[in-house]
Amino acid sequence: MIQLAKTKTLVSFTGENLQRLSARFNAEHHIILPQLVEPQLLDLISQRLKATTFRTRVYKGLGKDLCPDDIRIASSLNFLCNRRQVLDFIEALTGSGHLGCFVGKVYRMIPGQDHYDSWHDDVIDNRKIALSINLTGQPYSGGVLEIRESRSKRVLSRVGSTGFGDGIIFPIAADLEHRRTTVSGSVPKTAFAGWFKSKPDFFELLQKSRKSTRTPAEIFTREFL
């Protein structure tokens, strides 16, 4: 297993287990990482999500959702995902080659609010592997991750509501597209999602924040998303 905690990252996969997961990732084009975020950290994140306000975010020509005004939620998860142990693990699992950093954001999709996502490939800005972490404390309907072949439009994978704190990783490639389906029912979907990138390296981002009047949280949230 791999689990993100406030003070450390727990990785306890054997070589055999890692090979088996890698084979599944290549065959199914995704892997679910159960309980990727430790329960205590999830509780803190939930408290911040309940306390913050949300505003509409529009992806030109692609979709619309909500983002929280409290940027500390995403920045905290960004720092955890940029631990070298995490980057090394994702490299080994996916065969992606060198990964320099991770950049992610928090989003919310509310049923009946015209929140949607369109098919896209995300093949820009050195993105190699996508990660989505479920921050919804109860099961939701819809909001399914779908992955398809770009040319044939054949759907290869569908991943619905996972457990609270579970992660999903999937490849970014020119021959693949993905989307989130519309959320239905009465429960909004909240998640942290982003990309492992081949470059820049994480320490370059930190150095950039030291030379700027903005904090590292603002560097992540405002410039690299």
PDB file of C-alpha atoms in Angstrom:
ATOM      1  CA  MET A   1       0.000   0.000   0.000  1.00  0.00           C
ATOM      2  CA  ILE A   2       0.919   3.667  -0.251  1.00  0.00           C
ATOM      3  CA  GLN A   3      -0.568   6.265   2.064  1.00  0.00           C
ATOM      4  CA  LEU A   4      -0.069   9.993   2.432  1.00  0.00           C
ATOM      5  CA  ALA A   5       0.186  11.188   6.027  1.00  0.00           C
ATOM      6  CA  LYS A   6       0.992  14.584   7.501  1.00  0.00           C
ATOM      7  CA  THR A   7       4.501  13.665   8.600  1.00  0.00           C
ATOM      8  CA  LYS A   8       5.506  10.800   6.295  1.00  0.00           C
ATOM      9  CA  THR A   9       4.587   8.646   3.322  1.00  0.00           C
ATOM     10  CA  LEU A  10       3.987   4.959   3.927  1.00  0.00           C
ATOM     11  CA  VAL A  11       5.021   2.617   1.091  1.00  0.00           C
ATOM     12  CA  SER A  12       4.816  -1.131   1.660  1.00  0.00           C
ATOM     13  CA  PHE A  13       4.724  -2.875  -1.714  1.00  0.00           C
ATOM     14  CA  THR A  14       6.806  -5.920  -2.519  1.00  0.00           C
ATOM     15  CA  GLY A  15       8.451  -6.200  -5.918  1.00  0.00           C
ATOM     16  CA  GLU A  16       5.973  -8.902  -6.894  1.00  0.00           C
ATOM     17  CA  ASN A  17       2.958  -6.780  -5.896  1.00  0.00           C
ATOM     18  CA  LEU A  18       4.335  -3.818  -7.804  1.00  0.00           C
ATOM     19  CA  GLN A  19       4.780  -5.927 -10.942  1.00  0.00           C
ATOM     20  CA  ARG A  20       1.210  -7.175 -10.637  1.00  0.00           C
ATOM     21  CA  LEU A  21      -0.127  -3.628 -10.242  1.00  0.00           C
ATOM     22  CA  SER A  22       1.950  -2.427 -13.189  1.00  0.00           C
ATOM     23  CA  ALA A  23       0.479  -5.160 -15.376  1.00  0.00           C
ATOM     24  CA  ARG A  24      -3.047  -4.163 -14.338  1.00  0.00           C
ATOM     25  CA  PHE A  25      -2.285  -0.493 -14.982  1.00  0.00           C
ATOM     26  CA  ASN A  26      -1.109  -1.287 -18.508  1.00  0.00           C
ATOM     27  CA  ALA A  27      -4.064  -3.577 -19.225  1.00  0.00           C
ATOM     28  CA  GLU A  28      -6.862  -1.509 -17.647  1.00  0.00           C
ATOM     29  CA  HIS A  29      -5.398   1.998 -18.126  1.00  0.00           C
ATOM     30  CA  HIS A  30      -5.922   2.891 -14.479  1.00  0.00           C
ATOM     31  CA  ILE A  31      -5.246   1.710 -10.933  1.00  0.00           C
ATOM     32  CA  ILE A  32      -7.177   2.462  -7.737  1.00  0.00           C
ATOM     33  CA  LEU A  33      -4.989   3.162  -4.690  1.00  0.00           C
ATOM     34  CA  PRO A  34      -7.192   2.442  -1.646  1.00  0.00           C
ATOM     35  CA  GLN A  35      -6.977   4.818   1.347  1.00  0.00           C
ATOM     36  CA  LEU A  36      -4.299   6.919  -0.310  1.00  0.00           C
ATOM     37  CA  VAL A  37      -4.879   9.667   2.273  1.00  0.00           C
ATOM     38  CA  GLU A  38      -4.758   8.746   5.961  1.00  0.00           C
ATOM     39  CA  PRO A  39      -8.052   9.135   7.937  1.00  0.00           C
ATOM     40  CA  GLN A  40      -6.737  11.852  10.294  1.00  0.00           C
ATOM     41  CA  LEU A  41      -5.650  14.010   7.369  1.00  0.00           C
ATOM     42  CA  LEU A  42      -8.967  13.397   5.611  1.00  0.00           C
ATOM     43  CA  ASP A  43     -10.783  14.713   8.686  1.00  0.00           C
ATOM     44  CA  LEU A  44      -8.761  17.936   8.601  1.00  0.00           C
ATOM     45  CA  ILE A  45      -9.398  18.355   4.878  1.00  0.00           C
ATOM     46  CA  SER A  46     -13.135  17.768   5.397  1.00  0.00           C
ATOM     47  CA  GLN A  47     -13.243  20.442   8.084  1.00  0.00           C
ATOM     48  CA  ARG A  48     -11.581  22.956   5.762  1.00  0.00           C
ATOM     49  CA  LEU A  49     -13.923  22.049   2.905  1.00  0.00           C
ATOM     50  CA  LYS A  50     -16.943  22.622   5.145  1.00  0.00           C
ATOM     51  CA  ALA A  51     -15.597  25.989   6.301  1.00  0.00           C
ATOM     52  CA  THR A  52     -14.608  27.433   2.926  1.00  0.00           C
ATOM     53  CA  THR A  53     -16.693  29.032   0.189  1.00  0.00           C
ATOM     54  CA  PHE A  54     -16.637  27.919  -3.433  1.00  0.00           C
ATOM     55  CA  ARG A  55     -16.676  29.847  -6.696  1.00  0.00           C
ATOM     56  CA  THR A  56     -17.397  28.847 -10.283  1.00  0.00           C
ATOM     57  CA  ARG A  57     -14.455  27.828 -12.453  1.00  0.00           C
ATOM     58  CA  VAL A  58     -14.884  27.579 -16.240  1.00  0.00           C
ATOM     59  CA  TYR A  59     -12.543  25.565 -18.460  1.00  0.00           C
ATOM     60  CA  LYS A  60     -12.874  27.274 -21.827  1.00  0.00           C
ATOM     61  CA  GLY A  61     -14.472  24.859 -24.265  1.00  0.00           C
ATOM     62  CA  LEU A  62     -14.091  21.911 -21.855  1.00  0.00           C
ATOM     63  CA  GLY A  63     -16.231  22.184 -18.751  1.00  0.00           C
ATOM     64  CA  LYS A  64     -17.315  23.900 -15.561  1.00  0.00           C
ATOM     65  CA  ASP A  65     -17.111  23.133 -11.823  1.00  0.00           C
ATOM     66  CA  LEU A  66     -16.454  24.832  -8.476  1.00  0.00           C
ATOM     67  CA  CYS A  67     -13.157  25.557  -6.735  1.00  0.00           C
ATOM     68  CA  PRO A  68     -12.641  26.356  -3.018  1.00  0.00           C
ATOM     69  CA  ASP A  69     -11.430  29.790  -1.948  1.00  0.00           C
ATOM     70  CA  ASP A  70      -9.206  28.181   0.708  1.00  0.00           C
ATOM     71  CA  ILE A  71      -6.115  27.415  -1.399  1.00  0.00           C
ATOM     72  CA  ARG A  72      -4.410  25.741   1.558  1.00  0.00           C
ATOM     73  CA  ILE A  73      -6.418  22.556   0.917  1.00  0.00           C
ATOM     74  CA  ALA A  74      -4.917  21.980  -2.516  1.00  0.00           C
ATOM     75  CA  SER A  75      -1.471  23.279  -1.591  1.00  0.00           C
ATOM     76  CA  SER A  76      -1.205  20.864   1.359  1.00  0.00           C
ATOM     77  CA  LEU A  77      -2.064  17.897  -0.858  1.00  0.00           C
ATOM     78  CA  ASN A  78       0.315  19.181  -3.522  1.00  0.00           C
ATOM     79  CA  PHE A  79       3.213  19.169  -1.083  1.00  0.00           C
ATOM     80  CA  LEU A  80       2.392  15.620   0.034  1.00  0.00           C
ATOM     81  CA  CYS A  81       2.213  14.365  -3.563  1.00  0.00           C
ATOM     82  CA  ASN A  82       5.601  15.956  -4.311  1.00  0.00           C
ATOM     83  CA  ARG A  83       7.464  13.854  -1.775  1.00  0.00           C
ATOM     84  CA  ARG A  84      10.193  11.959  -3.582  1.00  0.00           C
ATOM     85  CA  GLN A  85       8.837   8.652  -2.270  1.00  0.00           C
ATOM     86  CA  VAL A  86       5.540   9.312  -4.036  1.00  0.00           C
ATOM     87  CA  LEU A  87       7.179  10.350  -7.314  1.00  0.00           C
ATOM     88  CA  ASP A  88       9.459   7.294  -7.234  1.00  0.00           C
ATOM     89  CA  PHE A  89       6.522   4.987  -6.548  1.00  0.00           C
ATOM     90  CA  ILE A  90       4.467   6.369  -9.438  1.00  0.00           C
ATOM     91  CA  GLU A  91       7.487   6.089 -11.752  1.00  0.00           C
ATOM     92  CA  ALA A  92       7.972   2.433 -10.791  1.00  0.00           C
ATOM     93  CA  LEU A  93       4.279   1.553 -11.038  1.00  0.00           C
ATOM     94  CA  THR A  94       3.561   3.239 -14.369  1.00  0.00           C
ATOM     95  CA  GLY A  95       6.905   3.124 -16.182  1.00  0.00           C
ATOM     96  CA  SER A  96       6.481   6.824 -16.897  1.00  0.00           C
ATOM     97  CA  GLY A  97      10.152   7.734 -16.760  1.00  0.00           C
ATOM     98  CA  HIS A  98      11.394  10.607 -14.615  1.00  0.00           C
ATOM     99  CA  LEU A  99       8.710  12.608 -12.802  1.00  0.00           C
ATOM    100  CA  GLY A 100       9.769  16.014 -11.537  1.00  0.00           C
ATOM    101  CA  CYS A 101       6.680  17.271  -9.752  1.00  0.00           C
ATOM    102  CA  PHE A 102       2.952  17.024  -9.176  1.00  0.00           C
ATOM    103  CA  VAL A 103       0.450  19.863  -9.586  1.00  0.00           C
ATOM    104  CA  GLY A 104      -3.183  19.460  -8.561  1.00  0.00           C
ATOM    105  CA  LYS A 105      -6.363  21.300  -7.640  1.00  0.00           C
ATOM    106  CA  VAL A 106      -9.571  20.696  -5.679  1.00  0.00           C
ATOM    107  CA  TYR A 107     -12.882  20.746  -7.538  1.00  0.00           C
ATOM    108  CA  ARG A 108     -16.557  20.182  -6.734  1.00  0.00           C
ATOM    109  CA  MET A 109     -19.373  19.149  -9.071  1.00  0.00           C
ATOM    110  CA  ILE A 110     -22.951  19.664  -7.839  1.00  0.00           C
ATOM    111  CA  PRO A 111     -25.925  17.785  -9.334  1.00  0.00           C
ATOM    112  CA  GLY A 112     -28.250  19.997 -11.363  1.00  0.00           C
ATOM    113  CA  GLN A 113     -25.824  22.947 -11.503  1.00  0.00           C
ATOM    114  CA  ASP A 114     -24.644  22.543 -15.125  1.00  0.00           C
ATOM    115  CA  HIS A 115     -21.253  21.281 -13.984  1.00  0.00           C
ATOM    116  CA  TYR A 116     -19.705  19.130 -16.693  1.00  0.00           C
ATOM    117  CA  ASP A 117     -16.514  17.871 -18.267  1.00  0.00           C
ATOM    118  CA  SER A 118     -15.724  17.131 -21.936  1.00  0.00           C
ATOM    119  CA  TRP A 119     -13.480  14.546 -23.544  1.00  0.00           C
ATOM    120  CA  HIS A 120      -9.854  15.736 -23.570  1.00  0.00           C
ATOM    121  CA  ASP A 121      -6.337  14.277 -23.457  1.00  0.00           C
ATOM    122  CA  ASP A 122      -4.337  16.722 -21.233  1.00  0.00           C
ATOM    123  CA  VAL A 123      -1.246  16.167 -23.405  1.00  0.00           C
ATOM    124  CA  ILE A 124       0.331  19.536 -22.571  1.00  0.00           C
ATOM    125  CA  ASP A 125       2.802  21.014 -20.119  1.00  0.00           C
ATOM    126  CA  ASN A 126       4.850  17.809 -19.618  1.00  0.00           C
ATOM    127  CA  ARG A 127       1.947  15.904 -18.045  1.00  0.00           C
ATOM    128  CA  LYS A 128       2.528  12.129 -17.839  1.00  0.00           C
ATOM    129  CA  ILE A 129       0.231  10.554 -15.230  1.00  0.00           C
ATOM    130  CA  ALA A 130      -3.057  11.836 -13.808  1.00  0.00           C
ATOM    131  CA  LEU A 131      -4.168  11.385 -10.201  1.00  0.00           C
ATOM    132  CA  SER A 132      -7.616  11.911  -8.684  1.00  0.00           C
ATOM    133  CA  ILE A 133      -8.343  11.557  -4.942  1.00  0.00           C
ATOM    134  CA  ASN A 134     -11.933  11.254  -3.724  1.00  0.00           C
ATOM    135  CA  LEU A 135     -12.673  13.862  -1.034  1.00  0.00           C
ATOM    136  CA  THR A 136     -16.406  13.119  -0.889  1.00  0.00           C
ATOM    137  CA  GLY A 137     -17.370  11.726   2.506  1.00  0.00           C
ATOM    138  CA  GLN A 138     -20.296   9.663   1.217  1.00  0.00           C
ATOM    139  CA  PRO A 139     -21.169   7.770  -1.984  1.00  0.00           C
ATOM    140  CA  TYR A 140     -22.217   9.940  -4.929  1.00  0.00           C
ATOM    141  CA  SER A 141     -23.957   9.133  -8.212  1.00  0.00           C
ATOM    142  CA  GLY A 142     -22.456   9.838 -11.614  1.00  0.00           C
ATOM    143  CA  GLY A 143     -19.135  11.660 -11.735  1.00  0.00           C
ATOM    144  CA  VAL A 144     -17.658   8.596 -13.442  1.00  0.00           C
ATOM    145  CA  LEU A 145     -14.128   8.729 -14.819  1.00  0.00           C
ATOM    146  CA  GLU A 146     -14.240   7.430 -18.375  1.00  0.00           C
ATOM    147  CA  ILE A 147     -11.161   6.659 -20.488  1.00  0.00           C
ATOM    148  CA  ARG A 148     -11.357   5.967 -24.232  1.00  0.00           C
ATOM    149  CA  GLU A 149      -9.217   5.531 -27.321  1.00  0.00           C
ATOM    150  CA  SER A 150      -8.834   8.818 -29.179  1.00  0.00           C
ATOM    151  CA  ARG A 151      -9.298   7.424 -32.693  1.00  0.00           C
ATOM    152  CA  SER A 152     -11.889   4.704 -32.311  1.00  0.00           C
ATOM    153  CA  LYS A 153     -13.736   6.382 -29.387  1.00  0.00           C
ATOM    154  CA  ARG A 154     -13.950   2.942 -27.758  1.00  0.00           C
ATOM    155  CA  VAL A 155     -14.333   3.291 -23.994  1.00  0.00           C
ATOM    156  CA  LEU A 156     -11.610   1.320 -22.220  1.00  0.00           C
ATOM    157  CA  SER A 157     -12.404   2.005 -18.542  1.00  0.00           C
ATOM    158  CA  ARG A 158     -15.137   3.419 -16.341  1.00  0.00           C
ATOM    159  CA  VAL A 159     -14.456   4.163 -12.664  1.00  0.00           C
ATOM    160  CA  GLY A 160     -17.349   5.294 -10.469  1.00  0.00           C
ATOM    161  CA  SER A 161     -17.564   6.407  -6.853  1.00  0.00           C
ATOM    162  CA  THR A 162     -14.582   5.081  -4.903  1.00  0.00           C
ATOM    163  CA  GLY A 163     -13.925   5.105  -1.162  1.00  0.00           C
ATOM    164  CA  PHE A 164     -13.283   8.305   0.792  1.00  0.00           C
ATOM    165  CA  GLY A 165      -9.589   9.107   0.374  1.00  0.00           C
ATOM    166  CA  ASP A 166      -9.007   6.570  -2.407  1.00  0.00           C
ATOM    167  CA  GLY A 167      -6.818   7.605  -5.335  1.00  0.00           C
ATOM    168  CA  ILE A 168      -7.033   6.761  -9.034  1.00  0.00           C
ATOM    169  CA  ILE A 169      -4.071   7.080 -11.385  1.00  0.00           C
ATOM    170  CA  PHE A 170      -4.266   6.833 -15.168  1.00  0.00           C
ATOM    171  CA  PRO A 171      -1.957   7.637 -18.094  1.00  0.00           C
ATOM    172  CA  ILE A 172      -1.856  10.846 -20.104  1.00  0.00           C
ATOM    173  CA  ALA A 173      -1.181   9.995 -23.750  1.00  0.00           C
ATOM    174  CA  ALA A 174      -2.015  11.265 -27.229  1.00  0.00           C
ATOM    175  CA  ASP A 175      -3.997   8.104 -28.034  1.00  0.00           C
ATOM    176  CA  LEU A 176      -6.198   8.355 -24.919  1.00  0.00           C
ATOM    177  CA  GLU A 177      -8.942  10.762 -23.831  1.00  0.00           C
ATOM    178  CA  HIS A 178     -10.828  11.023 -20.559  1.00  0.00           C
ATOM    179  CA  ARG A 179     -13.689  12.894 -18.914  1.00  0.00           C
ATOM    180  CA  ARG A 180     -15.815  13.046 -15.755  1.00  0.00           C
ATOM    181  CA  THR A 181     -19.511  12.393 -16.360  1.00  0.00           C
ATOM    182  CA  THR A 182     -22.169  14.666 -14.871  1.00  0.00           C
ATOM    183  CA  VAL A 183     -22.923  14.120 -11.174  1.00  0.00           C
ATOM    184  CA  SER A 184     -26.506  13.070 -10.418  1.00  0.00           C
ATOM    185  CA  GLY A 185     -28.564  12.394  -7.303  1.00  0.00           C
ATOM    186  CA  SER A 186     -28.236  14.678  -4.273  1.00  0.00           C
ATOM    187  CA  VAL A 187     -24.582  14.355  -3.170  1.00  0.00           C
ATOM    188  CA  PRO A 188     -21.941  16.689  -4.705  1.00  0.00           C
ATOM    189  CA  LYS A 189     -18.651  15.187  -5.789  1.00  0.00           C
ATOM    190  CA  THR A 190     -15.475  16.749  -4.359  1.00  0.00           C
ATOM    191  CA  ALA A 191     -12.031  15.596  -5.433  1.00  0.00           C
ATOM    192  CA  PHE A 192      -8.383  16.582  -5.646  1.00  0.00           C
ATOM    193  CA  ALA A 193      -7.031  16.035  -9.155  1.00  0.00           C
ATOM    194  CA  GLY A 194      -3.894  16.839 -11.077  1.00  0.00           C
ATOM    195  CA  TRP A 195      -0.877  15.581 -12.954  1.00  0.00           C
ATOM    196  CA  PHE A 196       2.549  14.107 -12.359  1.00  0.00           C
ATOM    197  CA  LYS A 197       4.839  15.989 -14.740  1.00  0.00           C
ATOM    198  CA  SER A 198       8.263  15.176 -16.157  1.00  0.00           C
ATOM    199  CA  LYS A 199       9.384  18.744 -15.441  1.00  0.00           C
ATOM    200  CA  PRO A 200       9.961  21.123 -13.782  1.00  0.00           C
ATOM    201  CA  ASP A 201      11.364  19.543 -10.640  1.00  0.00           C
ATOM    202  CA  PHE A 202       9.584  20.327  -7.413  1.00  0.00           C
ATOM    203  CA  PHE A 203      12.549  22.228  -5.978  1.00  0.00           C
ATOM    204  CA  GLU A 204      12.447  24.555  -8.977  1.00  0.00           C
ATOM    205  CA  LEU A 205       8.903  25.472  -7.990  1.00  0.00           C
ATOM    206  CA  LEU A 206      10.021  26.154  -4.433  1.00  0.00           C
ATOM    207  CA  GLN A 207      12.898  28.308  -5.630  1.00  0.00           C
ATOM    208  CA  LYS A 208      10.495  30.255  -7.811  1.00  0.00           C
ATOM    209  CA  SER A 209       8.286  30.947  -4.783  1.00  0.00           C
ATOM    210  CA  ARG A 210      11.280  32.268  -2.818  1.00  0.00           C
ATOM    211  CA  LYS A 211      11.994  34.785  -5.580  1.00  0.00           C
ATOM    212  CA  SER A 212       8.361  35.835  -5.740  1.00  0.00           C
ATOM    213  CA  THR A 213       6.118  37.848  -3.450  1.00  0.00           C
ATOM    214  CA  ARG A 214       3.665  34.948  -3.630  1.00  0.00           C
ATOM    215  CA  THR A 215       3.630  31.987  -1.270  1.00  0.00           C
ATOM    216  CA  PRO A 216       4.314  28.414  -2.497  1.00  0.00           C
ATOM    217  CA  ALA A 217       0.555  27.762  -2.188  1.00  0.00           C
ATOM    218  CA  GLU A 218      -0.176  30.663  -4.527  1.00  0.00           C
ATOM    219  CA  ILE A 219       2.533  29.547  -6.948  1.00  0.00           C
ATOM    220  CA  PHE A 220       0.881  26.124  -7.238  1.00  0.00           C
ATOM    221  CA  THR A 221      -2.689  27.372  -7.354  1.00  0.00           C
ATOM    222  CA  ARG A 222      -2.457  30.442  -9.533  1.00  0.00           C
ATOM    223  CA  GLU A 223       0.320  29.748 -12.004  1.00  0.00           C
ATOM    224  CA  PHE A 224       0.664  26.042 -12.669  1.00  0.00           C
ATOM    225  CA  LEU A 225      -3.010  25.070 -12.978  1.00  0.00           C
TER     226      LEU A 225
END
